[in-house]
Amino acid sequence: QAQLQASGPGLVKPSETLSLTCTVSGVSISSYYWSWIRQTPGKGLEWIGYIYYSGSTNYNPSLKSRVTISINTSKNQFSLKLSSVTAADTAVYYCAGNELDAFDVWGQGTMVTVSS
Amino acid sequence: EIVLTQSPGTLSLSPGVRVTLSCRASQSVVTSYLAWYQQRPGQAPRLLIYGASNRATGIPDRFSGSGSGTDFTLTISRLEPEDFAVYYCQQYGSSPLITFGQGTRLEIK
């Protein structure tokens, strides 16, 4: 059974870079596309982007200029970097696995607050 | 940009009743790539339906999905206490590639 565990700082200062890592277990990292999704009370669920084990990526155009998603297949991990963060980036961040069109594997979510 | 609008925003219902939730897209959803999720408080969303009408693994058959084009529905044939949660629809294929609706909250009456 697939399990995803997100980790990273819970507090990030404005203008800095948010960095999160998701560790995948119980399933081959080549089995899914691996996404980051965030959730806020105001904007709901927002897909940030995904990466395939080959390294190919696809990002939400609204965040594309600030987002980098990378993958380390030897460690069964994929990562998110979001630069120049503001308070609007405060959210619960989920890592998830999708067989292209639907997310059937989710991590537990990690709260990230942007504040000085 | 494709926008998914869910209605109603909140429903107050009693266990045992049948309920239908609506998800309307601002443009046609590519090849019925429409999914439904359930989210309980403090938990990640859980996939219920993919491809508009296919139940995900382990999902009870009281959940069913239908629709095509711009209009989709999720039906729960008989509400159980554990079904009171927030439900989201999600599309794949239009720009941005993946978007979610704003959610419908099912409350116990």
XYZ file of C-alpha atoms in Angstrom:
225
model
C 0.000 0.000 0.000
C 1.411 3.352 -1.050
C 2.336 5.849 1.638
C 3.488 9.412 1.168
C 5.160 11.489 3.873
C 5.763 15.193 3.367
C 8.423 16.975 5.389
C 9.899 20.435 5.607
C 9.834 23.665 7.594
C 6.470 24.739 8.910
C 7.454 28.412 8.936
C 9.010 30.350 6.064
C 9.850 34.058 5.938
C 8.376 36.290 3.241
C 10.493 36.515 0.063
C 12.308 33.278 0.918
C 11.969 29.851 -0.713
C 9.586 27.208 0.578
C 11.107 23.717 0.344
C 9.256 20.459 0.936
C 10.137 16.824 0.313
C 7.797 13.881 -0.097
C 9.035 10.367 0.635
C 7.252 7.568 -1.206
C 6.972 4.039 0.170
C 5.014 0.927 -0.695
C 4.922 1.628 -4.418
C 7.416 2.090 -7.213
C 8.175 5.725 -7.870
C 7.795 4.943 -11.577
C 4.133 3.988 -11.056
C 2.644 7.476 -10.847
C 2.950 11.088 -11.709
C 3.855 12.868 -8.470
C 2.105 16.112 -7.641
C 2.074 18.888 -5.124
C -1.314 20.338 -4.198
C -2.077 23.025 -1.655
C -5.219 23.953 0.224
C -6.274 27.248 1.729
C -9.609 28.330 3.198
C -9.872 31.076 0.599
C -8.780 29.379 -2.638
C -9.566 25.759 -1.819
C -7.509 23.042 -3.476
C -4.890 24.254 -5.951
C -2.715 21.952 -8.039
C 0.866 23.227 -8.112
C 2.483 20.812 -10.543
C 3.666 17.277 -11.152
C 6.779 15.357 -12.072
C 7.214 11.943 -13.668
C 10.028 9.581 -12.742
C 11.692 10.482 -16.044
C 11.995 14.066 -14.803
C 9.358 15.591 -17.059
C 7.284 18.243 -15.322
C 4.067 20.181 -15.740
C 3.272 23.238 -13.653
C 0.214 25.352 -12.971
C 0.696 28.473 -15.111
C -0.295 30.680 -12.170
C 2.726 29.471 -10.175
C 5.091 28.370 -12.924
C 7.517 31.268 -12.577
C 8.174 30.418 -8.917
C 7.938 26.604 -8.838
C 10.481 23.851 -9.260
C 9.605 20.191 -8.699
C 12.406 17.641 -8.745
C 12.717 13.907 -8.178
C 15.323 11.604 -6.663
C 14.420 8.092 -7.754
C 17.234 6.483 -5.761
C 15.752 7.886 -2.541
C 12.084 7.481 -3.604
C 11.577 11.189 -3.001
C 10.279 14.181 -4.877
C 10.546 17.800 -3.811
C 8.921 21.199 -4.163
C 10.599 24.575 -4.180
C 8.443 27.695 -4.262
C 10.375 30.932 -4.406
C 9.587 34.487 -3.314
C 6.808 33.407 -0.984
C 4.229 35.760 0.493
C 1.462 35.330 3.043
C -0.748 34.142 0.176
C 1.373 30.989 0.020
C 0.372 30.001 3.544
C -1.454 26.699 3.112
C -1.597 23.002 3.827
C 0.649 21.371 1.249
C -0.120 17.846 0.068
C 1.986 15.494 -1.972
C -0.035 13.089 -4.079
C 0.284 10.459 -6.764
C -1.819 10.505 -9.897
C -2.202 8.012 -12.710
C -2.487 11.038 -14.972
C -6.062 12.225 -14.397
C -6.972 11.483 -10.754
C -5.149 11.463 -7.428
C -5.512 8.105 -5.721
C -2.592 8.410 -3.336
C -2.221 11.306 -0.883
C 0.155 12.261 1.876
C -1.160 13.555 5.176
C -0.543 17.233 4.421
C 1.852 19.643 6.032
C 0.987 23.152 7.159
C 3.332 25.883 5.954
C 2.982 29.409 7.289
C 4.665 32.372 5.649
C 5.450 34.963 8.285
C 8.332 37.025 9.564
C -9.036 28.820 -17.751
C -11.574 26.131 -16.954
C -13.616 26.760 -13.799
C -15.533 24.073 -11.924
C -18.587 25.301 -10.017
C -20.097 23.015 -7.413
C -23.596 23.318 -6.066
C -24.986 23.631 -3.577
C -22.301 25.037 -1.279
C -23.742 23.323 1.780
C -26.382 20.655 2.265
C -27.990 19.746 5.587
C -29.404 16.252 5.399
C -30.331 13.271 7.546
C -28.683 9.857 7.363
C -30.425 7.431 5.045
C -31.456 9.892 2.355
C -30.289 10.022 -1.242
C -28.231 13.037 -2.321
C -26.974 14.366 -5.634
C -24.116 16.849 -5.861
C -23.478 18.923 -8.965
C -20.261 19.999 -10.686
C -20.519 22.280 -13.704
C -17.524 23.162 -15.892
C -17.096 26.459 -17.721
C -16.024 24.482 -20.805
C -16.203 20.858 -21.846
C -14.062 18.493 -19.748
C -11.535 16.575 -21.829
C -12.614 12.946 -22.401
C -14.681 12.992 -19.182
C -11.520 13.284 -17.075
C -13.614 14.256 -14.066
C -12.956 12.949 -10.556
C -14.698 13.272 -7.196
C -13.070 13.332 -3.757
C -14.288 13.188 -0.174
C -12.461 15.129 2.523
C -13.134 14.648 6.209
C -11.878 17.177 8.794
C -8.132 16.988 9.321
C -7.648 14.448 6.530
C -6.399 14.514 2.984
C -8.939 14.150 0.191
C -9.854 10.588 -0.790
C -10.557 9.594 -4.381
C -14.100 8.324 -4.860
C -14.764 8.478 -8.611
C -12.514 8.870 -11.664
C -13.321 9.115 -15.347
C -16.689 10.606 -14.346
C -18.264 7.266 -13.433
C -15.646 4.749 -12.263
C -15.478 3.967 -8.556
C -11.992 3.948 -7.064
C -10.711 0.883 -5.249
C -12.534 0.179 -2.007
C -15.275 2.782 -2.506
C -18.746 1.548 -1.514
C -21.275 1.127 -4.299
C -23.594 3.696 -2.727
C -21.334 6.258 -4.420
C -21.882 6.766 -8.137
C -20.841 9.356 -10.673
C -22.293 10.395 -13.997
C -22.192 13.116 -16.601
C -20.204 14.339 -19.563
C -19.249 17.559 -21.292
C -19.861 20.313 -18.782
C -22.302 18.726 -16.317
C -21.385 16.056 -13.808
C -23.030 14.620 -10.703
C -22.046 12.562 -7.688
C -24.855 10.573 -6.113
C -24.828 8.930 -2.697
C -27.734 6.536 -2.674
C -28.160 6.322 1.084
C -26.198 8.610 3.394
C -24.216 6.935 6.142
C -22.932 8.901 9.166
C -19.360 8.707 7.832
C -20.411 10.371 4.551
C -20.851 13.786 6.137
C -17.806 15.586 4.776
C -16.751 17.967 2.021
C -16.851 16.759 -1.595
C -14.728 18.146 -4.415
C -14.763 17.607 -8.154
C -11.565 17.872 -10.192
C -10.861 17.984 -13.920
C -7.803 17.030 -15.902
C -6.827 18.184 -19.336
C -7.734 21.834 -19.754
C -5.581 24.790 -18.818
C -4.532 24.826 -16.095
C -4.022 21.092 -16.470
C -5.719 20.182 -13.198
C -8.333 22.218 -11.337
C -10.702 21.573 -8.450
C -14.169 22.827 -7.660
C -14.725 24.848 -4.507
C -16.450 21.992 -2.692
C -19.861 21.006 -1.323
C -20.198 20.476 2.415
C -22.615 17.783 3.611
C -23.824 18.458 7.136
C -25.937 16.329 9.438
C -29.395 17.795 9.875
